[in-house]
mmCIF file of C-alpha atoms in Angstrom:
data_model
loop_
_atom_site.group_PDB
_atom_site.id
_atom_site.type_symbol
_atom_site.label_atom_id
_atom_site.label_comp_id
_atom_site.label_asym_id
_atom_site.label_seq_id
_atom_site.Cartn_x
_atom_site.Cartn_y
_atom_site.Cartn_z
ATOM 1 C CA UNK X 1 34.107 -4.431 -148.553
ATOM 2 C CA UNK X 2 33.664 -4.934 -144.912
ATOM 3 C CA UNK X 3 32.552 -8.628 -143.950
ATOM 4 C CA UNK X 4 31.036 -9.521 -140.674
ATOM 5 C CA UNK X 5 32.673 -12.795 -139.278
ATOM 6 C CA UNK X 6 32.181 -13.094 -135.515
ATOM 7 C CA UNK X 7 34.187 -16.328 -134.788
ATOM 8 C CA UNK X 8 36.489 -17.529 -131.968
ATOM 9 C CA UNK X 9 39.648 -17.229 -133.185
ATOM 10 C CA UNK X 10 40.857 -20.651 -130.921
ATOM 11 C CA UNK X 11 37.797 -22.025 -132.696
ATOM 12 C CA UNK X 12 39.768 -24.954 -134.206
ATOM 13 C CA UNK X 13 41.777 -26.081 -131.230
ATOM 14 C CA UNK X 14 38.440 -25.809 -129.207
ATOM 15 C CA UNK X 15 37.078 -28.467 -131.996
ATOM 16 C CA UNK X 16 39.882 -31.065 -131.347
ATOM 17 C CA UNK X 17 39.758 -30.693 -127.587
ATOM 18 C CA UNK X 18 36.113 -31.459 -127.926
ATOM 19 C CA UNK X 19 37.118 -34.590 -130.063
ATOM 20 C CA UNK X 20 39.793 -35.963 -127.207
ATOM 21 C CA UNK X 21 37.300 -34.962 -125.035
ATOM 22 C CA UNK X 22 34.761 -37.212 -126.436
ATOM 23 C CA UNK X 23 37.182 -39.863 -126.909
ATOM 24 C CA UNK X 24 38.416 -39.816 -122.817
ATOM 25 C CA UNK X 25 34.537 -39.872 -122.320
ATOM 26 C CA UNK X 26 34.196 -42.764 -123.863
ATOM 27 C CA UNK X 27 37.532 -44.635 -122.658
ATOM 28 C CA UNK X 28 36.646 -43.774 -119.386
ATOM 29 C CA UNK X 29 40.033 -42.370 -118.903
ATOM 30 C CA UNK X 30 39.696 -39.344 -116.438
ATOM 31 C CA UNK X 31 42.268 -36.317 -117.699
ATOM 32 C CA UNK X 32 44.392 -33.669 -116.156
ATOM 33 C CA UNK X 33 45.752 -31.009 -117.196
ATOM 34 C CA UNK X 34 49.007 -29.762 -114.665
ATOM 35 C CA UNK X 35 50.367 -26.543 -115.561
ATOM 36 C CA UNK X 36 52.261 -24.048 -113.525
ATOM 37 C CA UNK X 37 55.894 -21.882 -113.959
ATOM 38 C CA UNK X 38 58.452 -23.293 -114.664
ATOM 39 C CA UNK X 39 59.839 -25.257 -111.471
ATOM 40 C CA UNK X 40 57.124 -25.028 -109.399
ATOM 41 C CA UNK X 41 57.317 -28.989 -108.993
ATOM 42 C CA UNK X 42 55.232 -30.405 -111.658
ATOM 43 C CA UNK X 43 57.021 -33.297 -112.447
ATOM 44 C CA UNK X 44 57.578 -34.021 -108.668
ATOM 45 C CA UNK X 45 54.281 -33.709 -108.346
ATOM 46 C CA UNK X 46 53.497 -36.480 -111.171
ATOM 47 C CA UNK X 47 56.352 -38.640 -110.196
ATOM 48 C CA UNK X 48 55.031 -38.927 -106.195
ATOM 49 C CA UNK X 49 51.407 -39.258 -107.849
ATOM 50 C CA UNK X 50 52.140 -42.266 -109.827
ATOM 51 C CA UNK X 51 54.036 -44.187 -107.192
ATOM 52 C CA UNK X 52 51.143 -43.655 -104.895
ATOM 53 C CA UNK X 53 48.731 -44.493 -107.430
ATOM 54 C CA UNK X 54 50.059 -47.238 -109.835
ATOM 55 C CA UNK X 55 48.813 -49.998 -107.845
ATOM 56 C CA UNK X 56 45.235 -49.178 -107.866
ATOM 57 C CA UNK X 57 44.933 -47.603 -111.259
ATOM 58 C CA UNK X 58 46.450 -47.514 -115.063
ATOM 59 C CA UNK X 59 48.375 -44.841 -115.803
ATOM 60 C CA UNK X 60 49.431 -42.806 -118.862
ATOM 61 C CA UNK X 61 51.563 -39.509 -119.225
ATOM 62 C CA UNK X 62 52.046 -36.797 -121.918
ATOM 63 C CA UNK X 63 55.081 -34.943 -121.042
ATOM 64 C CA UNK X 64 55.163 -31.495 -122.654
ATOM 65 C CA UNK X 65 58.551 -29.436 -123.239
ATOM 66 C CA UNK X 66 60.035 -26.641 -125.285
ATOM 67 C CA UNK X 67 63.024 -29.194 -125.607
ATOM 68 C CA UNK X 68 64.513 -32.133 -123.626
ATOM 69 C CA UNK X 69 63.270 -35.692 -122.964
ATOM 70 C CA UNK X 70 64.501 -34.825 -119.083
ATOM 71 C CA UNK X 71 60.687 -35.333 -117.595
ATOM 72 C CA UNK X 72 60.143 -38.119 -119.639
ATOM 73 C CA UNK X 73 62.939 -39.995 -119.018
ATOM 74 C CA UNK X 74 62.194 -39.775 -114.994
ATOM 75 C CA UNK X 75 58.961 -40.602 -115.663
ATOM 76 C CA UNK X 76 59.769 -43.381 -117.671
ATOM 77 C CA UNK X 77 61.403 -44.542 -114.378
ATOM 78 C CA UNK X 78 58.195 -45.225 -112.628
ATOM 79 C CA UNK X 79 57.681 -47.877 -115.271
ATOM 80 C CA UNK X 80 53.883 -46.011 -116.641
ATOM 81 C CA UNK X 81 53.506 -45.559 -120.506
ATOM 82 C CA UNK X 82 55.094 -41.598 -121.209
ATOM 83 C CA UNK X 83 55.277 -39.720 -124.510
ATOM 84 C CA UNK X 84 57.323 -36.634 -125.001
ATOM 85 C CA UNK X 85 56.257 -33.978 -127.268
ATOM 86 C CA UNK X 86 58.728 -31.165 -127.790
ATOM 87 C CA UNK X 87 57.098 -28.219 -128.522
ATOM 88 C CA UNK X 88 60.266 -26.584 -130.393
ATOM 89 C CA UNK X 89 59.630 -23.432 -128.822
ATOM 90 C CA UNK X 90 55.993 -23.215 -128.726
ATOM 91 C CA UNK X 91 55.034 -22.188 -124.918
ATOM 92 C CA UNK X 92 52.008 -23.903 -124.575
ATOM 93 C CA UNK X 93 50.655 -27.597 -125.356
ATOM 94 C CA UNK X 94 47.201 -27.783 -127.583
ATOM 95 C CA UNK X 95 44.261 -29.831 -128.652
ATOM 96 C CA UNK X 96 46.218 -31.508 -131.601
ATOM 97 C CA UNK X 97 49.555 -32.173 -130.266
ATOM 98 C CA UNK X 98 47.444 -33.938 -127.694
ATOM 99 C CA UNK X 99 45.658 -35.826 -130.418
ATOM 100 C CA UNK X 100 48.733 -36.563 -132.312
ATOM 101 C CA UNK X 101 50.018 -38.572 -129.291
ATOM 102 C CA UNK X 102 47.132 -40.671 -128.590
ATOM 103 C CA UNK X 103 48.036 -43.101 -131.055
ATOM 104 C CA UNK X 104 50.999 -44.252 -128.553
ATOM 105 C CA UNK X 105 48.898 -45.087 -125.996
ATOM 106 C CA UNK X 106 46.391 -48.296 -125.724
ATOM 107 C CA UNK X 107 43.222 -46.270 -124.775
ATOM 108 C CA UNK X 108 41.300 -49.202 -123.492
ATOM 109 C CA UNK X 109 44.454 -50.279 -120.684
ATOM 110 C CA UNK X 110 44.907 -46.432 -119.199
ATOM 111 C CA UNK X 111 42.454 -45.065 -116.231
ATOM 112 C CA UNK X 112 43.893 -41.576 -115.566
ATOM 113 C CA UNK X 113 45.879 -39.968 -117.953
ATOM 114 C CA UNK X 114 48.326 -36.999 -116.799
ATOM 115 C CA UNK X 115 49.460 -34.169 -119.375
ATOM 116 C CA UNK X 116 52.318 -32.278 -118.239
ATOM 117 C CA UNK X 117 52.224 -29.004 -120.092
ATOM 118 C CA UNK X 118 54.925 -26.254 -120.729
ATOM 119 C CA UNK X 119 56.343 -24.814 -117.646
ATOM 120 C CA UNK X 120 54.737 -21.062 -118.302
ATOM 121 C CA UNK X 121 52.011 -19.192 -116.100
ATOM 122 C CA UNK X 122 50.242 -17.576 -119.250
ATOM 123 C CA UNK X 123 49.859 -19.652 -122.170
ATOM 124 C CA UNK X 124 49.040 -23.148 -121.376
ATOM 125 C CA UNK X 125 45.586 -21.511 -119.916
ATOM 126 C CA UNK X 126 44.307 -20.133 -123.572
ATOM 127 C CA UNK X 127 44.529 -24.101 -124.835
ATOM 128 C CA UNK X 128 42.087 -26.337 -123.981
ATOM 129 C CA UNK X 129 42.948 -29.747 -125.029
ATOM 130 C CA UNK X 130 39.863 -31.797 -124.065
ATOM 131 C CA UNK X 131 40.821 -32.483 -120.135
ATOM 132 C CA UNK X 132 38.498 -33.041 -117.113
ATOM 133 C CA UNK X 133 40.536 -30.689 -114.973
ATOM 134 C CA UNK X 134 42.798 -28.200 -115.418
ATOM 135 C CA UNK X 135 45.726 -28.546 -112.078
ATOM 136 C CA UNK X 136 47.486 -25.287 -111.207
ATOM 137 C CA UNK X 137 50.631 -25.516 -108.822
ATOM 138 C CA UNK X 138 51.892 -22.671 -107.333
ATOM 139 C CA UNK X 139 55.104 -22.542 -105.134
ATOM 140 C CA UNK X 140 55.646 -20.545 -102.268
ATOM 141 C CA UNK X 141 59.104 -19.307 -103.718
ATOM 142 C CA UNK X 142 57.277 -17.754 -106.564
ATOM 143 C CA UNK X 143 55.497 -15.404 -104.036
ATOM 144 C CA UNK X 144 51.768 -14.755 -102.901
ATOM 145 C CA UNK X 145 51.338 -11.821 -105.942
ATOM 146 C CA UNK X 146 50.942 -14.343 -108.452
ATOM 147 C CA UNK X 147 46.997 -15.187 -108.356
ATOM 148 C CA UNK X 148 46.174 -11.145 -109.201
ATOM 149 C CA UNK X 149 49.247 -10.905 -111.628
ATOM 150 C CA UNK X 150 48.209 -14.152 -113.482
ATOM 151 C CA UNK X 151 44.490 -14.307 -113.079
ATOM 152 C CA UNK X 152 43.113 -16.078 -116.207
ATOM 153 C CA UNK X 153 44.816 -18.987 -114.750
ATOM 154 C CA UNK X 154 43.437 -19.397 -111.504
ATOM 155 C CA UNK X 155 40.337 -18.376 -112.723
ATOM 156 C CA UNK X 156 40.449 -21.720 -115.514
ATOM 157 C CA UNK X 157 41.917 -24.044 -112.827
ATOM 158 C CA UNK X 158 39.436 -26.926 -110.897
ATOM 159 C CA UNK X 159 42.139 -27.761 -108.139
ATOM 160 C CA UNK X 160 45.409 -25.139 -106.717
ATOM 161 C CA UNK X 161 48.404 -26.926 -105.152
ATOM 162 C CA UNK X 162 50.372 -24.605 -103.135
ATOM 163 C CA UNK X 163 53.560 -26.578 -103.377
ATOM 164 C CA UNK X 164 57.003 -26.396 -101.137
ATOM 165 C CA UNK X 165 55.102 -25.956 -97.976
ATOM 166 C CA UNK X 166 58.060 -27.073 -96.644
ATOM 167 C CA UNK X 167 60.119 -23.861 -97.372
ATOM 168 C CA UNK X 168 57.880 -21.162 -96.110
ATOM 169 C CA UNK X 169 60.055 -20.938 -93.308
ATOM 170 C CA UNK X 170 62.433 -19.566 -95.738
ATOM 171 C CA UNK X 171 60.798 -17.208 -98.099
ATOM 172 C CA UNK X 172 58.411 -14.149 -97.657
ATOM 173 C CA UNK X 173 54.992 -15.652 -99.250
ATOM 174 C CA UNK X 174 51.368 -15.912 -97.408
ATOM 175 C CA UNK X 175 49.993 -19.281 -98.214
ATOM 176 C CA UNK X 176 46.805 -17.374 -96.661
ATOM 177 C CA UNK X 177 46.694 -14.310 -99.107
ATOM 178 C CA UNK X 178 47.119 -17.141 -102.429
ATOM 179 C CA UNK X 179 44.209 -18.735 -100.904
ATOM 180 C CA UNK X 180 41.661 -15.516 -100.246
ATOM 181 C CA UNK X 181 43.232 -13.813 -103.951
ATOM 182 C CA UNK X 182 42.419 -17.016 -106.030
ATOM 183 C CA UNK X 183 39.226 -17.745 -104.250
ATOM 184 C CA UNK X 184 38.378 -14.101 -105.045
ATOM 185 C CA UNK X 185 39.214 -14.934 -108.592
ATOM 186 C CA UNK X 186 37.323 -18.540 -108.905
ATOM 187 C CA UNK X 187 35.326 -19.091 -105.893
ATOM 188 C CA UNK X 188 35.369 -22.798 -107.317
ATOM 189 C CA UNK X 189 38.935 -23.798 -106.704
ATOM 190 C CA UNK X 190 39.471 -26.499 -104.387
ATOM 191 C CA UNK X 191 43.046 -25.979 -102.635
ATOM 192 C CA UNK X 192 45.292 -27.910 -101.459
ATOM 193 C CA UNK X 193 48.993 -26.845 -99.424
ATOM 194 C CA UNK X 194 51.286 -29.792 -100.287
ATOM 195 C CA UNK X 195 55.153 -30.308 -99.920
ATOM 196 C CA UNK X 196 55.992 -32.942 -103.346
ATOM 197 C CA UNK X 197 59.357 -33.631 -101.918
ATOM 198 C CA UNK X 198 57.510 -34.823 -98.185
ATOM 199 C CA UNK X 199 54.340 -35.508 -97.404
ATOM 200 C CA UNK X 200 52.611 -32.229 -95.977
ATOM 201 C CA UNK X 201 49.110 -32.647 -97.713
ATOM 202 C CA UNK X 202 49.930 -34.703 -100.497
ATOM 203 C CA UNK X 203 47.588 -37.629 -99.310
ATOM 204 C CA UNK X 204 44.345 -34.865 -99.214
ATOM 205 C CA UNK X 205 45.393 -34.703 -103.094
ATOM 206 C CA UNK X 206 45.729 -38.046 -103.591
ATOM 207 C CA UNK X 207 41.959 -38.764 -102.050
ATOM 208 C CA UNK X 208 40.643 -36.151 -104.443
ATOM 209 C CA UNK X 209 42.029 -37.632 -107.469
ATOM 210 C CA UNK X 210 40.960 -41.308 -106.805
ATOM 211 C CA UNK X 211 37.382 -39.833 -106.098
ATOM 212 C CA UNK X 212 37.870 -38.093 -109.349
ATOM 213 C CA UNK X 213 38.668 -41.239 -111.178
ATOM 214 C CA UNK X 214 35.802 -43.333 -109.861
ATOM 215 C CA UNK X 215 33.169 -41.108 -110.668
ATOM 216 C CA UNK X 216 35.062 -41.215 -114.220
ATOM 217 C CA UNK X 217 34.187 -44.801 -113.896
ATOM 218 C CA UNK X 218 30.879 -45.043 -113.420
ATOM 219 C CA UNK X 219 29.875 -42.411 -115.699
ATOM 220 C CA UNK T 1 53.871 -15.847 -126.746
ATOM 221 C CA UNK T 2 50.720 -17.316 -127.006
ATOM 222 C CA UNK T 3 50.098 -14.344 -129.407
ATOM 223 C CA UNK T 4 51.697 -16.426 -132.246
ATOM 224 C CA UNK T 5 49.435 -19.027 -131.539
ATOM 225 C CA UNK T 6 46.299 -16.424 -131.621
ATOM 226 C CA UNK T 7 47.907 -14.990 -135.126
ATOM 227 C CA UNK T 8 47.851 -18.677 -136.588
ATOM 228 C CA UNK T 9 44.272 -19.263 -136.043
ATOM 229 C CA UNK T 10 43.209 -15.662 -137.004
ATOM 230 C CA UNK T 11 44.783 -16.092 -140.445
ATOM 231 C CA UNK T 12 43.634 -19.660 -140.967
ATOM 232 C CA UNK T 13 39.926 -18.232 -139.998
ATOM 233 C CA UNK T 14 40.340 -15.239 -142.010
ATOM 234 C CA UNK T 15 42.224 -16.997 -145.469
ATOM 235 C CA UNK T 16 39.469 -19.699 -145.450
ATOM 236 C CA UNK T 17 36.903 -16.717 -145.119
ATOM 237 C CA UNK T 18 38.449 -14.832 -148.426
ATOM 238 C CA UNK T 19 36.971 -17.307 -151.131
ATOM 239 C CA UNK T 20 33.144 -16.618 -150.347
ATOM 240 C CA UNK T 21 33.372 -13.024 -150.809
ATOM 241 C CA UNK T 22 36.010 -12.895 -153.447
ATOM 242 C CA UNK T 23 38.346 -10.355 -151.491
ATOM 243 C CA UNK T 24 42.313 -10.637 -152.694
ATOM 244 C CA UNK T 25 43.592 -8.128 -150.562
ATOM 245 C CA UNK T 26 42.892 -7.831 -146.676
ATOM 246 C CA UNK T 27 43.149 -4.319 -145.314
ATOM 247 C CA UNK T 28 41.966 -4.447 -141.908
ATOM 248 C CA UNK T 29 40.862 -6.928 -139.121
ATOM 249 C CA UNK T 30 39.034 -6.136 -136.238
ATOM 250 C CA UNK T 31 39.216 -8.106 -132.796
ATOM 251 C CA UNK T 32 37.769 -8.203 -129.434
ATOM 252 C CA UNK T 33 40.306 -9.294 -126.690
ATOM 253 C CA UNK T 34 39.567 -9.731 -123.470
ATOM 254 C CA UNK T 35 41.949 -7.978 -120.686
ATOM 255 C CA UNK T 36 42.012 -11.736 -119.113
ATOM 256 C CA UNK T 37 43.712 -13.029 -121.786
ATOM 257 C CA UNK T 38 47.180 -10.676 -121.088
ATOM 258 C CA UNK T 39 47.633 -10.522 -125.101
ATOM 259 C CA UNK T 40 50.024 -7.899 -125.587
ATOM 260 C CA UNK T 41 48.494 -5.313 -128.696
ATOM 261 C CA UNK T 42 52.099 -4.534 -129.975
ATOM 262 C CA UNK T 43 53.156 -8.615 -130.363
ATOM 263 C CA UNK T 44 50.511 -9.281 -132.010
ATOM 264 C CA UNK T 45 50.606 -6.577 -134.763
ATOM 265 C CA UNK T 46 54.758 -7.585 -134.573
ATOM 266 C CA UNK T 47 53.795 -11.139 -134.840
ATOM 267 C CA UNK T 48 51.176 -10.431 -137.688
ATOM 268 C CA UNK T 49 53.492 -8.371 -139.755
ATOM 269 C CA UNK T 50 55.678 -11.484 -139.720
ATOM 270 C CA UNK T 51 53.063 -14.365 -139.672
ATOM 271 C CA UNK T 52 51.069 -12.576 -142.969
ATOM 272 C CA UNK T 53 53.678 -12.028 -144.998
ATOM 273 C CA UNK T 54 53.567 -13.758 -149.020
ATOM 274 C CA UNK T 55 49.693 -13.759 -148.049
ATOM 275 C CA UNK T 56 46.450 -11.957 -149.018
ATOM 276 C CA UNK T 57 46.870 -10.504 -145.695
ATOM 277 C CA UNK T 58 49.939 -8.752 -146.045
ATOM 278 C CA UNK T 59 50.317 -5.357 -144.618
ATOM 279 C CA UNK T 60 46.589 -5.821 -142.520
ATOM 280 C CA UNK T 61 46.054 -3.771 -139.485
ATOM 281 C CA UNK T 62 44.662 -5.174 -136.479
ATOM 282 C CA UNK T 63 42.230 -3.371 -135.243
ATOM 283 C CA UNK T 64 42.018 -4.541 -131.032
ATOM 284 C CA UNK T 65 38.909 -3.436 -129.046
ATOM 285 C CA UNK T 66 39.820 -4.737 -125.402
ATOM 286 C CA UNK T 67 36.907 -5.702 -123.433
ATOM 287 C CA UNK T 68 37.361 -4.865 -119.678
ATOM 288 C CA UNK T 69 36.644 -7.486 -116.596
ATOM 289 C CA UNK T 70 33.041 -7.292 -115.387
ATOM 290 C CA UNK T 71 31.696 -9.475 -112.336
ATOM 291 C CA UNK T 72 28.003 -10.597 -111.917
ATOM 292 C CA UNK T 73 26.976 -10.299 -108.324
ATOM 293 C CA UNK T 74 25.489 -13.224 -107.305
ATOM 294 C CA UNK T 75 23.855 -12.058 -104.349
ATOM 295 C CA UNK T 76 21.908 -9.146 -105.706
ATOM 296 C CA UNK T 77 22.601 -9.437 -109.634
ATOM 297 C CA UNK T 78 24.293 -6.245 -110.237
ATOM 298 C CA UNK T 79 26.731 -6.087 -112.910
ATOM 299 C CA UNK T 80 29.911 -3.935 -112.604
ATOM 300 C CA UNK T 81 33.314 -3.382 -114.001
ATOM 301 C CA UNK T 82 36.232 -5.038 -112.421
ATOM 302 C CA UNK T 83 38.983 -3.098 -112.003
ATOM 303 C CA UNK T 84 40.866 -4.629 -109.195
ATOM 304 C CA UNK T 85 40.214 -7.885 -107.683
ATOM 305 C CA UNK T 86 39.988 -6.473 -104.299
ATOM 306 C CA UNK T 87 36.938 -4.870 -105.273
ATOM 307 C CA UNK T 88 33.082 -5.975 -103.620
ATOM 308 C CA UNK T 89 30.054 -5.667 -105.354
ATOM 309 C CA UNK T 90 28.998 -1.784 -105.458
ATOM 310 C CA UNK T 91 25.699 -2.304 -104.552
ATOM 311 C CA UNK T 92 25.760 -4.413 -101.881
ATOM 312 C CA UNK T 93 29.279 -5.289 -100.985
ATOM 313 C CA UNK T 94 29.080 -8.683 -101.558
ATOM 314 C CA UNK T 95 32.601 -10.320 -102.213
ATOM 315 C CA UNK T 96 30.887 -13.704 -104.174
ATOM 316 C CA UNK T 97 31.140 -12.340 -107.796
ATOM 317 C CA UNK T 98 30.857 -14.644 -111.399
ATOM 318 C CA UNK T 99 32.960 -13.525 -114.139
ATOM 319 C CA UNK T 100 30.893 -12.786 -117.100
ATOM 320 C CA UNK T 101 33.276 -10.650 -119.591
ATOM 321 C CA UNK T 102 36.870 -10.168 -120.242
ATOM 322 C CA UNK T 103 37.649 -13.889 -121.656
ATOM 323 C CA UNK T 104 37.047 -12.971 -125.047
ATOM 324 C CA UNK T 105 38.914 -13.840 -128.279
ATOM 325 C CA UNK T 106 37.166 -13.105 -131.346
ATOM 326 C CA UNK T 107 37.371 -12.058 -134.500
ATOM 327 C CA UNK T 108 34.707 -9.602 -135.023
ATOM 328 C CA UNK T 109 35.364 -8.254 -139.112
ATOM 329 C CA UNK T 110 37.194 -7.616 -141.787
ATOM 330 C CA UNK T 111 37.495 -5.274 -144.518
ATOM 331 C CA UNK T 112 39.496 -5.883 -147.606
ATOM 332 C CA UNK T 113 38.503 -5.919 -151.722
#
């Protein structure tokens, strides 16, 4: 007997991302979603965010890792409510192991919420998990091949940081040839060049994100 | 490995499916994958073989139809198959192109008694 089904097989995670979703919509809490390889600078990235930020706004993070509270703990440093979830060799963060965390946060006392997810350039991009914006870094060690070699993630991305400006002196990568290949890919994508360990740019990011946030606030 | 991930959900669609048609014994399962999604055809009959065992769909073959990368022009409509992402629109060259297939992750049947 042949049986006719036609479903989408993430069908279930896509249901609980709609939930959180629903439940940041209402909190007013705006949510992103950083992703990249692993040691592109995401937890840089999140630890130079929050000190710029902390003043003006609440902030939560979700710190997502095969194993390790590492992140967490610097995290943890910059005095902001963190939870670690430890995926236990799952690549990827999802929908309910977002859910399953929310209960460690108060809701009603965060303003931007900032998920961490697994170091990995495939994965993470299948799994929604009910964010405003998916962030993609992208160092220039890694090289300027990566937007055609990993294309559903540029493609699912809202903002690209082109991180370690600071060492293109050093490596063989065209910031330019990132920026024309993932445009080509999602004509959307804002960009940004940034340097997490300096400055270079990171203030451009910082601008987007509180504009980000207030619109989150008035909606 | 997100195909372990995939695997999961296909059996938990596919096991909750079984009741309304009375079927005990899955044979086949067919799938439409998208070439976006970079699922690799041998994992994920690997992964199955591993992921199904003990259950009704034990010993299933995946059947994957892989749907290919087409673009939308959005200057003159035309639709076209991607191939590369260097490529313009054939009609009239434009480069400012909307993805409209090659995301997909379904399950489309299955066949079992």
């Amino acid at each position: 007997m042949k049986v006719s089904v036609v479903k989408n097989i993430l069908q279930a995670n896509d249901r609980i991302a709609d939930l959180n979703k629903q439940l940041f919509d209402e909190k007013q809490i705006l949510t992103i979603n950083v992703m990249s390889s692993p040691g592109a600078g995401k937890t840089s990235l999140i630890e130079r965010t929050i000190v710029e930020l902390k003043n003006d706004y609440r902030i939560g993070v979700i710190e997502g890792d095969i194993q390790s509270t590492q992140d967490a703990e610097k995290i943890a440093a910059t005095e902001v409510p963190v939870v670690q979830i430890n995926t236990g060799g799952a690549c990827h963060l999802d929908g309910n192991m977002i859910r399953e965390t929310l209960g460690q946060f108060n809701l009603d006392e965060i303003d931007l919420l900032i998920v961490e997810n697994v170091g990995n350039l495939v994965c993470p991009a299948e799994f929604r998990m009910g964010e405003d914006f998916k962030i993609m870094l992208l160092s220039v060690p890694e090289g300027d091949d990566k937007p055609l070699k990993y294309p559903l993630m540029f493609h699912e991305a809202s903002v690209l940081l082109i991180n370690k400006m600071d060492l293109l002196p050093y490596v063989s990568c065209s910031p330019e040839r990132i920026r024309q290949e993932s445009l080509k890919i999602n004509p959307a994508l804002t960009i940004f060049e940034i340097s997490a360990t300096g400055d270079h740019g990171l203030y451009d990011w910082y601008d987007w994100l509180r504009q980000k946030i207030s619109i989150k606030k008035m909606s | 490995m997100h195909e372990l991930s995939i695997i999961n959900n296909i059996i938990e669609i596919i096991l909750a499916e079984l009741p309304k048609y009375n079927i005990s014994r899955v044979r086949a399962i067919s799938l439409r994958i998208g070439e976006m999604r970079q699922v690799i055809p041998e994992a994920m009959q690997l992964g199955f073989e591993c992921l199904a065992k003990n259950s009704p769909l034990e010993g299933a073959e995946l059947i994957i139809e892989k749907v290919p990368i087409a673009g939308y022009c959005q200057n003159c409509g035309k639709k076209f198959r991607l191939n590369d992402w260097s490529q313009k629109c054939p009609q009239c060259s434009c480069e400012r192109m909307e993805i409209i297939s090659g995301k997909e992750l379904e399950i489309v049947e299955f066949e079992g008694s």
